[in-house]
CSV table of C-alpha atoms and ligand atoms in Angstrom, one decimal:
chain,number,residue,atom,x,y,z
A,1,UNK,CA,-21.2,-75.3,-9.8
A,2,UNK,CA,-20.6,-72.2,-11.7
A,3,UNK,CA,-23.2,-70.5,-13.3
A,4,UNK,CA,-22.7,-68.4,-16.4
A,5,UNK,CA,-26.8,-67.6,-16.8
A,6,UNK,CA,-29.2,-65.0,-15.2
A,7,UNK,CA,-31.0,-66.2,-12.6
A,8,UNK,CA,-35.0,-66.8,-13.0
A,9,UNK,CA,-35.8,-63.4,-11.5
A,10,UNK,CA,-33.2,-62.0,-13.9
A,11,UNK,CA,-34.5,-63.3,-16.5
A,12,UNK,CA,-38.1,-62.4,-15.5
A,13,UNK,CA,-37.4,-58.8,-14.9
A,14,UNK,CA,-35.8,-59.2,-18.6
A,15,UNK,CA,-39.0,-60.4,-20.0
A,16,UNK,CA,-41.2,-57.8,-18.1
A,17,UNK,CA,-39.6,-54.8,-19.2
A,18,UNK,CA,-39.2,-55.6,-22.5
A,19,UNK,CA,-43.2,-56.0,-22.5
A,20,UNK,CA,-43.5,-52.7,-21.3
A,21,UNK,CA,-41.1,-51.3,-23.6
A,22,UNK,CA,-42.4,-52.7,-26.2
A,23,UNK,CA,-45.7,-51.3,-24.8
A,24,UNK,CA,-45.3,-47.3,-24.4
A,25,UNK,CA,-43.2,-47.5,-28.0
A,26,UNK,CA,-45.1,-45.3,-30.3
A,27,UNK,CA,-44.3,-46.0,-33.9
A,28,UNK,CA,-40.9,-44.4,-35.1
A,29,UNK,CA,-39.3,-44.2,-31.4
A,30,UNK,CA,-37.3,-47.4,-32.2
A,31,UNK,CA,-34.4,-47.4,-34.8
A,32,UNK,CA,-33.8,-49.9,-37.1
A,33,UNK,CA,-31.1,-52.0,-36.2
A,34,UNK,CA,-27.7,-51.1,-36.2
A,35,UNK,CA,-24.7,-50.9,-34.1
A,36,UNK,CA,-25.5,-47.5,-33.3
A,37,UNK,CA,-27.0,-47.0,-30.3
A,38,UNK,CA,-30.3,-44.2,-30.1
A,39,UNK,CA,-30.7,-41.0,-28.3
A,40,UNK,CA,-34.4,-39.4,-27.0
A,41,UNK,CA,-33.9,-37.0,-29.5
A,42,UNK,CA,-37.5,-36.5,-30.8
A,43,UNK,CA,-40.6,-35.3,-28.8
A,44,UNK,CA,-41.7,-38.8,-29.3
A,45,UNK,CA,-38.3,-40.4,-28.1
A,46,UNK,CA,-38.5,-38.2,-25.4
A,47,UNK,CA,-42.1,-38.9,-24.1
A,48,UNK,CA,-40.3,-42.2,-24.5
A,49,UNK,CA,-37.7,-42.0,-21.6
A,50,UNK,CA,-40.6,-40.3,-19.2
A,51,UNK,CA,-42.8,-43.6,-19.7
A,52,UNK,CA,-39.6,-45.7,-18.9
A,53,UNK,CA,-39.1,-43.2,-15.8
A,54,UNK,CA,-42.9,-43.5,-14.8
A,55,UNK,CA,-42.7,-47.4,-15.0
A,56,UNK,CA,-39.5,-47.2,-12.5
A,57,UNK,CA,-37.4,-48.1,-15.1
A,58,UNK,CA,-34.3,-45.8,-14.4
A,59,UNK,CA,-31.9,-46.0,-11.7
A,60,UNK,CA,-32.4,-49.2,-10.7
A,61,UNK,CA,-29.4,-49.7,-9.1
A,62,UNK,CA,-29.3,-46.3,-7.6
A,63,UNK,CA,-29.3,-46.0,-3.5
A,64,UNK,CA,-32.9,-45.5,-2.5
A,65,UNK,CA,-32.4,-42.3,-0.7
A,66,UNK,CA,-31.4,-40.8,-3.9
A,67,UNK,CA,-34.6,-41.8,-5.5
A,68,UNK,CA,-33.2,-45.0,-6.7
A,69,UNK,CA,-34.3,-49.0,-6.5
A,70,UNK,CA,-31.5,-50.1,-4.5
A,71,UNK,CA,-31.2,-53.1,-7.1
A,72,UNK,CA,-27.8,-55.1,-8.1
A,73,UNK,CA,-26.2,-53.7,-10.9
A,74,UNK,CA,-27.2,-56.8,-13.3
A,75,UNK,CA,-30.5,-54.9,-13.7
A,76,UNK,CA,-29.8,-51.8,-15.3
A,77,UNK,CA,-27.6,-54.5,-18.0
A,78,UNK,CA,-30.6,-56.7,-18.4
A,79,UNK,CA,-32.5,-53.1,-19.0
A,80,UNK,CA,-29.7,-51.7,-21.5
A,81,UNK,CA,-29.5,-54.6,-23.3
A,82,UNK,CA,-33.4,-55.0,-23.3
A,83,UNK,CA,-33.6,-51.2,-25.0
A,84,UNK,CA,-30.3,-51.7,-27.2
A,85,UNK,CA,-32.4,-55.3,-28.4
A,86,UNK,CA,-35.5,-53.8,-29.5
A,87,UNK,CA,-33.4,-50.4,-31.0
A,88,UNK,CA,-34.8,-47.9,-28.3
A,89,UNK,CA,-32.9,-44.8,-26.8
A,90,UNK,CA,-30.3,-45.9,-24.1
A,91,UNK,CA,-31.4,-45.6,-20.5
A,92,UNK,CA,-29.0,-42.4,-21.2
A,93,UNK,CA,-26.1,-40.5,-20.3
A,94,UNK,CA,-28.0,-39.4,-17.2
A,95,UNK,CA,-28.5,-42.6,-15.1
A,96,UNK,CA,-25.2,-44.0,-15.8
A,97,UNK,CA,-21.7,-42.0,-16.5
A,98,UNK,CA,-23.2,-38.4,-15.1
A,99,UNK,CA,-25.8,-39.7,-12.5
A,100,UNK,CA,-23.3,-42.2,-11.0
A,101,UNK,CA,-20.6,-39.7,-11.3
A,102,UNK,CA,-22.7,-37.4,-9.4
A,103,UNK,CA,-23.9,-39.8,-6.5
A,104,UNK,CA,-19.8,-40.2,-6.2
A,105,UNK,CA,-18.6,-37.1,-6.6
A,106,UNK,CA,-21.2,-34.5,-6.6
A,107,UNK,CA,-22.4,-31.9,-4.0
A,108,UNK,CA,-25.3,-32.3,-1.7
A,109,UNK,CA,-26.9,-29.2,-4.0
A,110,UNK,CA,-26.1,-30.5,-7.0
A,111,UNK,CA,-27.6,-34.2,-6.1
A,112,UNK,CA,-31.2,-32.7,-5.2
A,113,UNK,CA,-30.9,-30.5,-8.4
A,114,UNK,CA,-30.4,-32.9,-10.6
A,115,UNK,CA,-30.7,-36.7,-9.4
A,116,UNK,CA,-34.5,-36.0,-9.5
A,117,UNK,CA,-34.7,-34.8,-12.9
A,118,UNK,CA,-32.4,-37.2,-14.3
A,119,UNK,CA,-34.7,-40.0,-12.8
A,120,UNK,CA,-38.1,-39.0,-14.3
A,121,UNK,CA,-36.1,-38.0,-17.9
A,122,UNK,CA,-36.6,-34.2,-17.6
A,123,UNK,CA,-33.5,-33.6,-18.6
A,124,UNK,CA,-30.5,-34.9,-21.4
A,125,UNK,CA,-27.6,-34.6,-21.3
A,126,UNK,CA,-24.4,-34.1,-23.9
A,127,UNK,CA,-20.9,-35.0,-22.8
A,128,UNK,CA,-17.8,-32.9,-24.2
A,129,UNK,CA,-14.6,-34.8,-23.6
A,130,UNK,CA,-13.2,-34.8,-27.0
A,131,UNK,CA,-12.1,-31.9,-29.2
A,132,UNK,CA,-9.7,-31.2,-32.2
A,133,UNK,CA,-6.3,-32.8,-31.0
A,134,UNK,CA,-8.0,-34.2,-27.2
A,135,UNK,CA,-9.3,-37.5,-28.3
A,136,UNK,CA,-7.3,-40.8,-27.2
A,137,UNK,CA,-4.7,-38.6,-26.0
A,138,UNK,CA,-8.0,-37.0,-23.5
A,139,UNK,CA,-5.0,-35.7,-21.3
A,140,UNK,CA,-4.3,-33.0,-23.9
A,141,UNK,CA,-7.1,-31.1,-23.7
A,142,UNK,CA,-6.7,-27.3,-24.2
A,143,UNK,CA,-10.7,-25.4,-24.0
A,144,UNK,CA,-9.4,-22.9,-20.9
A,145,UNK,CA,-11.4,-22.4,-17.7
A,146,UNK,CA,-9.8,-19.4,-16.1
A,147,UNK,CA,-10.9,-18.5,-13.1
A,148,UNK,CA,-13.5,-15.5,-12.7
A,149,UNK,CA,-15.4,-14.4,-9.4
A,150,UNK,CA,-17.1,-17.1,-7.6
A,151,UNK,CA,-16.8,-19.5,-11.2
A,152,UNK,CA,-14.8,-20.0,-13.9
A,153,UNK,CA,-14.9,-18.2,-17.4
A,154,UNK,CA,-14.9,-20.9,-20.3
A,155,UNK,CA,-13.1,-20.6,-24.2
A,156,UNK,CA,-12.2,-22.9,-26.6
A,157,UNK,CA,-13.8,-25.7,-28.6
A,158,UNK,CA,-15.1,-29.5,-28.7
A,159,UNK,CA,-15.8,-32.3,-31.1
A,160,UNK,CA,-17.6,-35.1,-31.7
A,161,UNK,CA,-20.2,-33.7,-28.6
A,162,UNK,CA,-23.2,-36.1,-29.3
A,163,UNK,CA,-26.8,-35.1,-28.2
A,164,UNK,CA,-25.5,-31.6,-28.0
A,165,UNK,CA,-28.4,-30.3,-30.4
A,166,UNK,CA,-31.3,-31.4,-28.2
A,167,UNK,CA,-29.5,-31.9,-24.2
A,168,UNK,CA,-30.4,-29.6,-22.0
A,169,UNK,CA,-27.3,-30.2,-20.2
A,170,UNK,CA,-23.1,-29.8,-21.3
A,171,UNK,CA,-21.4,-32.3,-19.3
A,172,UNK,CA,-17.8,-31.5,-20.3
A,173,UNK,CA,-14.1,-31.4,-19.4
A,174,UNK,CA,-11.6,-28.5,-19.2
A,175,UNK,CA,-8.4,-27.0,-17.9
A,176,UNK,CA,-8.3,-25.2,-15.5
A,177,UNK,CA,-4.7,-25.5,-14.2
A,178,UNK,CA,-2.5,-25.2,-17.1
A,179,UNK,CA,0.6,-25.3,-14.3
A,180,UNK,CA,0.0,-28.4,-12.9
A,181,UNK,CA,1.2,-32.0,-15.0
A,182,UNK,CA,-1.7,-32.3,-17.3
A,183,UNK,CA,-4.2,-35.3,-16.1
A,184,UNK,CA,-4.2,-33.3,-13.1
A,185,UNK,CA,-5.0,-30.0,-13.9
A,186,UNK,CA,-9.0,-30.7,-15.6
A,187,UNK,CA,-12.3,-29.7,-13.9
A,188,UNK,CA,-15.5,-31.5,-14.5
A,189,UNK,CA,-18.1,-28.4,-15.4
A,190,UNK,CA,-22.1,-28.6,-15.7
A,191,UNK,CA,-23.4,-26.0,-18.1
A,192,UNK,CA,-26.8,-25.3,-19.6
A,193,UNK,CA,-26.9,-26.0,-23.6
A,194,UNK,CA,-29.0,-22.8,-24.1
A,195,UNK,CA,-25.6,-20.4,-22.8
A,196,UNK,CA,-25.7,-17.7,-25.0
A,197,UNK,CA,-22.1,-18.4,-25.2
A,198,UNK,CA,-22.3,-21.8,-26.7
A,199,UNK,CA,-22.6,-22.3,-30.4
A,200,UNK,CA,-23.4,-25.8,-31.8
A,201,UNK,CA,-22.7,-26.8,-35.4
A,202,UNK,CA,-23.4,-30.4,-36.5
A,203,UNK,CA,-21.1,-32.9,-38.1
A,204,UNK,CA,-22.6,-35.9,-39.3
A,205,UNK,CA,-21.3,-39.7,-39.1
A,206,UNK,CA,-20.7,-41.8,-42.5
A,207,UNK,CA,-24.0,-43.4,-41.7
A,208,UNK,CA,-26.3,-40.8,-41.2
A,209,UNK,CA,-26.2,-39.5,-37.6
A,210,UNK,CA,-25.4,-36.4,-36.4
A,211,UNK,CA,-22.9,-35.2,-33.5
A,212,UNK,CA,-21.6,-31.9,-33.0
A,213,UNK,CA,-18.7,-29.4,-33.0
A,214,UNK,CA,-19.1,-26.8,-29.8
A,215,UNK,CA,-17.8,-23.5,-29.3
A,216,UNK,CA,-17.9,-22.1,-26.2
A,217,UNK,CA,-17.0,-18.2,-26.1
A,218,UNK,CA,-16.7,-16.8,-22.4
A,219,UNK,CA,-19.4,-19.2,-20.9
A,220,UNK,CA,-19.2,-18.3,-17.2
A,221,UNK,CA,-19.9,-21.0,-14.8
A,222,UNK,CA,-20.3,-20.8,-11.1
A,223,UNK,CA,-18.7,-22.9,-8.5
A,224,UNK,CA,-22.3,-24.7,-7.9
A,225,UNK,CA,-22.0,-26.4,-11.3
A,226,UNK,CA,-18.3,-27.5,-10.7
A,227,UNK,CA,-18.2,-31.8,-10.1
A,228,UNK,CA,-15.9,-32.2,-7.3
A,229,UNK,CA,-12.7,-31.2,-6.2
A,230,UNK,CA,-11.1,-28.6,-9.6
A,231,UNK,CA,-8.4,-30.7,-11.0
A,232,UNK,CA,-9.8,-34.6,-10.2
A,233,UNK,CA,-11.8,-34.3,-13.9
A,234,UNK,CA,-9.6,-37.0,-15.6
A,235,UNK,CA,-9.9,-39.6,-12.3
A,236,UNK,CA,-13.6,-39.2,-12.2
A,237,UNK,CA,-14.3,-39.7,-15.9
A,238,UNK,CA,-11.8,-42.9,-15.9
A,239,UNK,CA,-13.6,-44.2,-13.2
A,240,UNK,CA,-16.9,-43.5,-14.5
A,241,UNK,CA,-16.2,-45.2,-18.0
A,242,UNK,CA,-14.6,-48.1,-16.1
A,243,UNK,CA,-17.8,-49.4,-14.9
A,244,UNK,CA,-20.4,-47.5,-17.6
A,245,UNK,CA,-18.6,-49.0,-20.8
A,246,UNK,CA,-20.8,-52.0,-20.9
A,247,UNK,CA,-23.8,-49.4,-21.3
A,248,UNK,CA,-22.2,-48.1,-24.3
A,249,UNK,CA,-21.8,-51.2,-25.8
A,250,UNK,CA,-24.3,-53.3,-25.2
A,251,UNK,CA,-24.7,-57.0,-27.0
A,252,UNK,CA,-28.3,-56.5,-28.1
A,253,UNK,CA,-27.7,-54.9,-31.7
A,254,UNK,CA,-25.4,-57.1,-32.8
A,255,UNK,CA,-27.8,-60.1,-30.7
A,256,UNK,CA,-30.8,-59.0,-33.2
A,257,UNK,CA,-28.6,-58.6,-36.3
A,258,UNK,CA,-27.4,-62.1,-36.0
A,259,UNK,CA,-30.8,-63.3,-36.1
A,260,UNK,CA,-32.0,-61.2,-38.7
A,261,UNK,CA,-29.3,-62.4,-41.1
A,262,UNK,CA,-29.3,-66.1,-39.6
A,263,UNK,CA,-33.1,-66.1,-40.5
A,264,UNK,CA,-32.1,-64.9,-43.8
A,265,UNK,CA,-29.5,-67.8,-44.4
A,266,UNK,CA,-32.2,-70.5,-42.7
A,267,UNK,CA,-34.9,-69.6,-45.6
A,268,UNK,CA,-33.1,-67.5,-48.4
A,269,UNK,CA,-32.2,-69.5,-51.9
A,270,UNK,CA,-29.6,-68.5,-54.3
A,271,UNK,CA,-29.6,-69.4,-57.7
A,272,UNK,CA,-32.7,-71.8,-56.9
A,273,UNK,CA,-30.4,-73.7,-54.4
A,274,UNK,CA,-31.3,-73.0,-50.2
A,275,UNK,CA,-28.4,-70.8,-49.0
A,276,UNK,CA,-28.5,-73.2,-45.1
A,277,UNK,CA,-27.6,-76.1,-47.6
A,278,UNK,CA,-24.0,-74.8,-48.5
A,279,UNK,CA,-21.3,-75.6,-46.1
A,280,UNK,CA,-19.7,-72.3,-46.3
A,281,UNK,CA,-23.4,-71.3,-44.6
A,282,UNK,CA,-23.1,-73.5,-41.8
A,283,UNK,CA,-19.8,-72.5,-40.9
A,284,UNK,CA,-20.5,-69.0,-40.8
A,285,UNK,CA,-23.7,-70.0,-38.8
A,286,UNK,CA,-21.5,-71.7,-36.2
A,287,UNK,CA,-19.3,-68.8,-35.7
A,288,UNK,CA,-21.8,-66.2,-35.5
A,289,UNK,CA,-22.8,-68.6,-32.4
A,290,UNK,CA,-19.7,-69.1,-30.5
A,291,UNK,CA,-18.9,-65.3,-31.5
A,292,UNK,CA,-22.1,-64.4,-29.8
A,293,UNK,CA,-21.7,-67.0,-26.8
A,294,UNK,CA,-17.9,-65.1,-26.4
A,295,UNK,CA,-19.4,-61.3,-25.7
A,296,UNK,CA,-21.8,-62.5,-23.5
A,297,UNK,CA,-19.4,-64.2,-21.3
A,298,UNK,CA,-17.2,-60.9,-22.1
A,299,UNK,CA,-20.2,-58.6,-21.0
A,300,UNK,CA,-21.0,-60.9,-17.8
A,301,UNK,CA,-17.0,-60.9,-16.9
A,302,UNK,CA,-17.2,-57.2,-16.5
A,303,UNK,CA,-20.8,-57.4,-14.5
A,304,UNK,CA,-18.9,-59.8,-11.8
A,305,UNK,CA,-16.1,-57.3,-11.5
A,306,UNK,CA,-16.0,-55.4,-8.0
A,307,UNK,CA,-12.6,-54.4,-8.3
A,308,UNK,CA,-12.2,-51.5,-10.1
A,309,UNK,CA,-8.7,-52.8,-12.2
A,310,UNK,CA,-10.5,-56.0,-13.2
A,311,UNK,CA,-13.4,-53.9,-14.6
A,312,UNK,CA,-11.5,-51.7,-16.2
A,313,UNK,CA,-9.6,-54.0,-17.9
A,314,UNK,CA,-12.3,-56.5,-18.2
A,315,UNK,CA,-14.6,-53.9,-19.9
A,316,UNK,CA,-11.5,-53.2,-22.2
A,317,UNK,CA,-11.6,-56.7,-23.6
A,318,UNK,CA,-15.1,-57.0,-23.6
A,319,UNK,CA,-15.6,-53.1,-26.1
A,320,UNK,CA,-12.9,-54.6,-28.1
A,321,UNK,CA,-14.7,-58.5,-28.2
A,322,UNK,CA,-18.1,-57.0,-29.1
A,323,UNK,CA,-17.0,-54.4,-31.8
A,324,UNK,CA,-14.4,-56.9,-33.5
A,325,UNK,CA,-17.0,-59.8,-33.9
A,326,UNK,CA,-19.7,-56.8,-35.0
A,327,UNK,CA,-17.2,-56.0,-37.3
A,328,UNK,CA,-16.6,-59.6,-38.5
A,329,UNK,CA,-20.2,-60.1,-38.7
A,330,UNK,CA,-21.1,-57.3,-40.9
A,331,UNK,CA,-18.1,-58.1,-43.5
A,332,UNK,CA,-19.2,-62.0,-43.8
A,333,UNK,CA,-22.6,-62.1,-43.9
A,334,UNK,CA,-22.5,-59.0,-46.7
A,335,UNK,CA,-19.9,-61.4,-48.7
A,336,UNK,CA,-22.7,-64.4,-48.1
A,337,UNK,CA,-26.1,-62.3,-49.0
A,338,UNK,CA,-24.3,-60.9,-52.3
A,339,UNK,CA,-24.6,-57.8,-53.9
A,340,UNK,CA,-28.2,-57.6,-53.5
A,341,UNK,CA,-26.9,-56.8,-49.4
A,342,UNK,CA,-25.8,-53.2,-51.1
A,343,UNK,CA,-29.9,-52.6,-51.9
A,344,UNK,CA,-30.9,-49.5,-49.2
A,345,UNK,CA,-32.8,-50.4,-46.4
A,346,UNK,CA,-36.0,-48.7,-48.2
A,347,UNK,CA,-35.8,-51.7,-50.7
A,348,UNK,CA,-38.4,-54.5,-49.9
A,349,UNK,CA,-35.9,-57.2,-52.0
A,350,UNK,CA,-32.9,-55.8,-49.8
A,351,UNK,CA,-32.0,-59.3,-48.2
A,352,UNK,CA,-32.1,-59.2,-44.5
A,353,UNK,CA,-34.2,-55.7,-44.3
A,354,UNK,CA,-30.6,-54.3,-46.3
A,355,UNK,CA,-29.2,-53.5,-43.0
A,356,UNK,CA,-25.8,-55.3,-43.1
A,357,UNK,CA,-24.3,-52.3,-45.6
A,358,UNK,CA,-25.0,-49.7,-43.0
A,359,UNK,CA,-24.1,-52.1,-40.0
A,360,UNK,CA,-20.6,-52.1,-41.7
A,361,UNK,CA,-20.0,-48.6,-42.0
A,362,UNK,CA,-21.7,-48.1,-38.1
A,363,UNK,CA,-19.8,-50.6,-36.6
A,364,UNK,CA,-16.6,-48.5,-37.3
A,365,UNK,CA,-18.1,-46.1,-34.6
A,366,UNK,CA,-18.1,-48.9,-32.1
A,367,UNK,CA,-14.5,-49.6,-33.3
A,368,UNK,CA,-13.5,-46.0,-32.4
A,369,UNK,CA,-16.1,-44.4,-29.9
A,370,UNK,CA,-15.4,-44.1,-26.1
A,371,UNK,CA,-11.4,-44.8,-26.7
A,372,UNK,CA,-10.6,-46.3,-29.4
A,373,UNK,CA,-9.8,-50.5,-29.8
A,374,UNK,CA,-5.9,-49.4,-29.2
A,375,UNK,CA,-6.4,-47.4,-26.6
A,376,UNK,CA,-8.1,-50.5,-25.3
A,377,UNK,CA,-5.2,-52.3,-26.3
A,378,UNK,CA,-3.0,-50.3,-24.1
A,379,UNK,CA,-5.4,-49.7,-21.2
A,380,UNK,CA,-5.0,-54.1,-20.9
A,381,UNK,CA,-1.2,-53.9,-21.4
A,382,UNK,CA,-0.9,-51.2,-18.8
A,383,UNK,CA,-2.8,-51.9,-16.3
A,384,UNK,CA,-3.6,-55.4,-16.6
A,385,UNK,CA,0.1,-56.9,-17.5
A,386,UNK,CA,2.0,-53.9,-15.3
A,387,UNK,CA,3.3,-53.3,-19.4
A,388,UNK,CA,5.4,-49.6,-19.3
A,389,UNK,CA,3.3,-46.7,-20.8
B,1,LIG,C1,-19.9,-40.9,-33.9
B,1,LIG,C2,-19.0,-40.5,-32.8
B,1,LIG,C3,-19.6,-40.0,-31.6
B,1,LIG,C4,-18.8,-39.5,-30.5
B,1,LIG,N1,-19.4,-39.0,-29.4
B,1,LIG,C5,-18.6,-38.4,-28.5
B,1,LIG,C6,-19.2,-37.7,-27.4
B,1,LIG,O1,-20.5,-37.6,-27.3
B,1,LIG,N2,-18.4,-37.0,-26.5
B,1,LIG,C7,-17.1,-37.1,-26.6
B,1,LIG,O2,-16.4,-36.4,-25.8
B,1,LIG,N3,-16.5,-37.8,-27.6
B,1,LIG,C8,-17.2,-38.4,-28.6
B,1,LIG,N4,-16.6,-39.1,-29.6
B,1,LIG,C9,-15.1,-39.0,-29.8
B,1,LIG,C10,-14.4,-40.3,-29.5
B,1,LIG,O3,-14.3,-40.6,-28.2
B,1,LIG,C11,-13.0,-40.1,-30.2
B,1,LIG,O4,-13.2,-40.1,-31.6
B,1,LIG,C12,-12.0,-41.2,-29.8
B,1,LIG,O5,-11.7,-41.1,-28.5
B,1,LIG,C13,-10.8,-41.1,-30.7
B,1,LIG,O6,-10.2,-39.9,-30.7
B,1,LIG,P1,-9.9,-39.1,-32.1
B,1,LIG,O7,-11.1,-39.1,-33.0
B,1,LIG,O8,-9.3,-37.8,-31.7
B,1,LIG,O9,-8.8,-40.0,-32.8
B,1,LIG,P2,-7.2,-40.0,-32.4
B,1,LIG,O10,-7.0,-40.0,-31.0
B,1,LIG,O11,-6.6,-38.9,-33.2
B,1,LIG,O12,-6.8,-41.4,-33.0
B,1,LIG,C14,-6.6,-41.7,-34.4
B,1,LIG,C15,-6.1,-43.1,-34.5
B,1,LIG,O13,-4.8,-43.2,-33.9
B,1,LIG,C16,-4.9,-44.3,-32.9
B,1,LIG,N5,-4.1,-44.0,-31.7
B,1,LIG,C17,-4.1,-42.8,-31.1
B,1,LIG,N6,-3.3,-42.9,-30.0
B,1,LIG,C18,-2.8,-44.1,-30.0
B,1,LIG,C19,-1.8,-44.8,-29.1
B,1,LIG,N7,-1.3,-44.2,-28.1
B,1,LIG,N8,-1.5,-46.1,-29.4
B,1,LIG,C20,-2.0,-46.7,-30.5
B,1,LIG,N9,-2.9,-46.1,-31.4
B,1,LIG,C21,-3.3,-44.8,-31.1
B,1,LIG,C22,-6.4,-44.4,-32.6
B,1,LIG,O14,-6.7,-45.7,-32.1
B,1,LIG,C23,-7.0,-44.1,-33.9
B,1,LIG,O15,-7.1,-45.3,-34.7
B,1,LIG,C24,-17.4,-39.6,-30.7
B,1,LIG,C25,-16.8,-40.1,-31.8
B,1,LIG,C26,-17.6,-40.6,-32.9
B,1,LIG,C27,-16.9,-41.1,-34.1
């Protein structure tokens, strides 16, 4: 018969690193919940990611040689969503997209650089894709690599670069052969943060967090930090977000909204009546159910994928499932809870902790970030229906 659960050692593993999360968490390491998901960004955040690296917690399902556990993939989702639950740091950049990018694509050098410090969370990382008019459309992308000696000499600009204030590390995209048809001519680069070359200027979301503009002004870069063959940036960073998407969106937020606001409608009263007695409450109740039941069959589609094509296109519908029901969520239960849902989070009266107004305004990160729901849209007509570009 079909089975659409975790198994019992899935499950167990679930409940065991959540203890030990829950365990090394020093107070102010978790965020409060929201769709946005956290970075190591403080000392504390960071000592963080070391405890979760000293209890074996990252790359799990990296090869053992490389310092990995060897373990099905399922684990490192059980772990995400276990982090993304209780509103830690991700598991980071650095075990999935540039780690697994680098156990694909990278050098022998570059894997005994930097697969051991990624594992024990020495190191952060910030990834520059995006920048001024290079953000669906990633194929445009204009900062110049030109080449220079044994490396390449780096100009122009980025946006939206998240983590770039506190990474160590620049994970970022540019062109390098303006003659060739343009997904073909970017290079994936590696460059330290602290380039005296590099300038970092913050922009800061609607709701409060902060991601970056980045100049980079003649940044040289030798071959060493180069990922792969020049040219081959674009199909490496498609292929990486084909199978990492699922890390960026992972159900737990919106899992532990849900119950905060259904815990809210079981107990809260209005007007002296119980809010769980009105039928418009039970409705609601149901669909936040079968909205929730319909991402984790979403997420757990794109964890059975081994074809590339299915899993791109499966995590396509699966980004656009869980940050259209967030999105529903957020609007109806504000509309239920009232007026009093617009009290900050700082207000003890705020019903359910006043998250939901903030939830709103995240969730239209998760509508946008890491390709936008259209682009989604497109990626499941193209490649999935054989729909023209
Ligand atoms: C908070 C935040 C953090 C981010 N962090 C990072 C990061 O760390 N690193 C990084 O590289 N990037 C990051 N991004 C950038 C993000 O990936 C881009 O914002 C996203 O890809 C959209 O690009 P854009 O903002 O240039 O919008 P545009 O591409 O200009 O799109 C504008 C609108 O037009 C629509 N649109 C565009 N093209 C099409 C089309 N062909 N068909 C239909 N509709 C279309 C889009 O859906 C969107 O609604 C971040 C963004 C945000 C908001």
């Amino acid at each position: 018969m079909m089975d659409f659960d975790f198994s019992e050692e899935e499950h167990a593993f679930r409940k065991k690193a959540g203890e030990y999360i829950a365990k090394i968490a020093k107070p102010g390491v978790a965020y409060k919940p929201t769709f946005n998901s956290g970075y190591a960004d403080t000392p504390d955040r960071k000592q963080f990611m070391k405890d979760l690296a000293k209890g074996g917690y990252l790359g799990l399902s990296w090869p053992e040689e490389y310092g990995g556990k060897g373990m099905d993939p399922v684990y490192d989702y059980l772990l995400t969503e276990e982090l993304a639950y209780q509103g830690m740091p991700g598991s980071g950049k650095g075990v999935g997209i540039i780690g697994k990018t680098l156990l694909r694509r990278g050098s022998k050098e570059q894997q005994e650089r930097f697969l051991p410090q990624i594992l024990n969370a020495e190191i952060d990382w910030a990834i520059g894709y995006s920048e001024p008019d290079a953000g669906s459309d990633l194929g445009s992308l204009k900062l110049k690599a030109v080449r220079d000696g044994d490396g390449w000499r780096l100009n122009g600009q980025k946006r939206f670069s998240s983590s770039a204030h506190f990474a160590e590390w620049y994970f970022l995209m540019a062109r390098t052969h303006p003659d060739r048809p343009k997904h073909k001519g970017i290079t994936l680069f590696m460059v330290e943060m602290d380039h005296p070359g590099i300038q970092v200027n913050p922009m800061w979301t609607i709701d409060g967090h902060r991601t970056n503009e980045v100049f980079l002004d003649d940044v040289w870069v030798p071959d060493s930090q180069v990922v792969g063959e020049p040219g081959q940036a674009f199909y490496y960073v498609a292929e990486a977000l084909d199978f990492e998407r699922h890390v960026l969106f992972p159900l737990g937020p919106i899992q532990r909204l849900s119950e905060i606001f259904l815990e809210w409608l079981n107990t809260a009263t209005i007007d002296g009546e119980p809010v769980r007695d009105r039928p418009e409450a039970k409705r609601l109740a149901g669909k936040i159910a079968r909205g929730l039941e319909v991402c984790r069959l979403q997420g757990l589609s794109v964890l059975a994928a081994d074809d590339p094509k299915v899993a791109t296109i499966r995590s396509s519908m699966n980004k656009i499932a869980m940050s259209e029901f967030g999105r529903a969520l957020a609007d109806e239960a504000l509309e239920m809870m009232g007026p009093g849902a617009w009290l900050s989070d700082s207000d003890p009266d705020a019903p359910a902790g006043g998250l939901y107004a903030r939830a709103q305004i995240a969730v239209v990160i998760w509508i946008i970030g890491a390709g936008s729901n259209e682009i989604q849209r497109n990626i499941i007509a193209r490649r999935g229906l054989g729909l023209p570009v």
